[in-house]
Amino acid sequence: MLLNASCYNATILLTFSFLFSWLCHSVSAQLHYSIPEEMRKGSVIANIAKDLGLDIKQLSLRKFRIVSRLSDNQH
């Protein structure tokens, strides 16, 4: 009986882990853009909302934000 309960708990944990992983993957997105060094400051790079398929009016309702990180690796 103890083996069945342990197996059941492992199955529940595995199922929960899979669903949580799938959910996290489905609600995040990453975009990468190449920016030439010669580009002037203030230049338009891309239309991020269009690239993500979002309605511009919905961005504030969804609390959309842009996070920019500088990479230590220079390619």
PDB file of C-alpha atoms in Angstrom:
ATOM      1  CA  MET A   1       0.000   0.000   0.000  1.00  0.00           C
ATOM      2  CA  LEU A   2       2.856   2.366   0.796  1.00  0.00           C
ATOM      3  CA  LEU A   3       4.356   1.757  -2.654  1.00  0.00           C
ATOM      4  CA  ASN A   4       1.083   2.721  -4.359  1.00  0.00           C
ATOM      5  CA  ALA A   5       0.835   5.978  -2.384  1.00  0.00           C
ATOM      6  CA  SER A   6       4.453   6.833  -3.198  1.00  0.00           C
ATOM      7  CA  CYS A   7       3.891   6.113  -6.889  1.00  0.00           C
ATOM      8  CA  TYR A   8       0.726   8.230  -6.848  1.00  0.00           C
ATOM      9  CA  ASN A   9       2.582  11.148  -5.221  1.00  0.00           C
ATOM     10  CA  ALA A  10       5.389  10.893  -7.782  1.00  0.00           C
ATOM     11  CA  THR A  11       2.857  10.921 -10.620  1.00  0.00           C
ATOM     12  CA  ILE A  12       1.127  13.999  -9.205  1.00  0.00           C
ATOM     13  CA  LEU A  13       4.459  15.790  -8.764  1.00  0.00           C
ATOM     14  CA  LEU A  14       5.602  14.931 -12.285  1.00  0.00           C
ATOM     15  CA  THR A  15       2.301  16.073 -13.781  1.00  0.00           C
ATOM     16  CA  PHE A  16       2.368  19.336 -11.828  1.00  0.00           C
ATOM     17  CA  SER A  17       5.999  19.980 -12.848  1.00  0.00           C
ATOM     18  CA  PHE A  18       5.201  19.388 -16.510  1.00  0.00           C
ATOM     19  CA  LEU A  19       2.147  21.660 -16.462  1.00  0.00           C
ATOM     20  CA  PHE A  20       4.008  24.412 -14.608  1.00  0.00           C
ATOM     21  CA  SER A  21       6.893  24.243 -17.087  1.00  0.00           C
ATOM     22  CA  TRP A  22       4.499  24.362 -20.031  1.00  0.00           C
ATOM     23  CA  LEU A  23       2.621  27.317 -18.551  1.00  0.00           C
ATOM     24  CA  CYS A  24       5.808  29.311 -17.935  1.00  0.00           C
ATOM     25  CA  HIS A  25       6.978  28.680 -21.478  1.00  0.00           C
ATOM     26  CA  SER A  26       3.659  29.716 -22.991  1.00  0.00           C
ATOM     27  CA  VAL A  27       3.500  33.112 -21.253  1.00  0.00           C
ATOM     28  CA  SER A  28       6.977  34.359 -22.068  1.00  0.00           C
ATOM     29  CA  ALA A  29       8.605  35.545 -25.258  1.00  0.00           C
ATOM     30  CA  GLN A  30      12.033  36.709 -26.261  1.00  0.00           C
ATOM     31  CA  LEU A  31      12.980  38.834 -29.210  1.00  0.00           C
ATOM     32  CA  HIS A  32      16.495  39.571 -30.339  1.00  0.00           C
ATOM     33  CA  TYR A  33      17.389  42.402 -32.668  1.00  0.00           C
ATOM     34  CA  SER A  34      20.748  43.206 -34.221  1.00  0.00           C
ATOM     35  CA  ILE A  35      21.695  46.853 -33.934  1.00  0.00           C
ATOM     36  CA  PRO A  36      24.560  48.185 -36.043  1.00  0.00           C
ATOM     37  CA  GLU A  37      27.152  50.207 -34.148  1.00  0.00           C
ATOM     38  CA  GLU A  38      26.776  53.051 -36.644  1.00  0.00           C
ATOM     39  CA  MET A  39      23.085  53.533 -35.847  1.00  0.00           C
ATOM     40  CA  ARG A  40      22.271  56.925 -34.395  1.00  0.00           C
ATOM     41  CA  LYS A  41      20.929  57.248 -30.870  1.00  0.00           C
ATOM     42  CA  GLY A  42      17.129  57.408 -30.843  1.00  0.00           C
ATOM     43  CA  SER A  43      16.680  55.409 -34.057  1.00  0.00           C
ATOM     44  CA  VAL A  44      13.686  53.099 -34.380  1.00  0.00           C
ATOM     45  CA  ILE A  45      14.760  49.459 -34.206  1.00  0.00           C
ATOM     46  CA  ALA A  46      11.514  47.522 -34.559  1.00  0.00           C
ATOM     47  CA  ASN A  47       7.809  47.481 -33.837  1.00  0.00           C
ATOM     48  CA  ILE A  48       7.852  45.128 -30.846  1.00  0.00           C
ATOM     49  CA  ALA A  49       4.070  45.052 -30.446  1.00  0.00           C
ATOM     50  CA  LYS A  50       3.629  44.021 -34.074  1.00  0.00           C
ATOM     51  CA  ASP A  51       6.386  41.390 -33.820  1.00  0.00           C
ATOM     52  CA  LEU A  52       4.659  39.858 -30.787  1.00  0.00           C
ATOM     53  CA  GLY A  53       1.242  40.078 -32.439  1.00  0.00           C
ATOM     54  CA  LEU A  54      -0.173  42.345 -29.737  1.00  0.00           C
ATOM     55  CA  ASP A  55      -2.844  45.007 -30.038  1.00  0.00           C
ATOM     56  CA  ILE A  56      -1.264  48.322 -29.061  1.00  0.00           C
ATOM     57  CA  LYS A  57      -4.343  49.295 -27.025  1.00  0.00           C
ATOM     58  CA  GLN A  58      -3.936  46.177 -24.884  1.00  0.00           C
ATOM     59  CA  LEU A  59      -0.310  46.862 -23.878  1.00  0.00           C
ATOM     60  CA  SER A  60      -1.118  49.065 -20.890  1.00  0.00           C
ATOM     61  CA  LEU A  61      -3.868  46.713 -19.723  1.00  0.00           C
ATOM     62  CA  ARG A  62      -1.410  43.807 -19.803  1.00  0.00           C
ATOM     63  CA  LYS A  63       1.238  45.895 -18.006  1.00  0.00           C
ATOM     64  CA  PHE A  64       3.642  45.366 -20.892  1.00  0.00           C
ATOM     65  CA  ARG A  65       7.255  46.221 -20.185  1.00  0.00           C
ATOM     66  CA  ILE A  66      10.540  46.031 -22.033  1.00  0.00           C
ATOM     67  CA  VAL A  67      13.617  44.712 -20.289  1.00  0.00           C
ATOM     68  CA  SER A  68      16.943  45.449 -21.909  1.00  0.00           C
ATOM     69  CA  ARG A  69      20.059  43.644 -20.778  1.00  0.00           C
ATOM     70  CA  LEU A  70      23.571  44.268 -21.905  1.00  0.00           C
ATOM     71  CA  SER A  71      25.468  41.119 -22.703  1.00  0.00           C
ATOM     72  CA  ASP A  72      28.978  40.568 -21.392  1.00  0.00           C
ATOM     73  CA  ASN A  73      29.820  38.785 -24.628  1.00  0.00           C
ATOM     74  CA  GLN A  74      30.623  41.000 -27.577  1.00  0.00           C
ATOM     75  CA  HIS A  75      30.150  39.203 -30.876  1.00  0.00           C
TER      76      HIS A  75
END
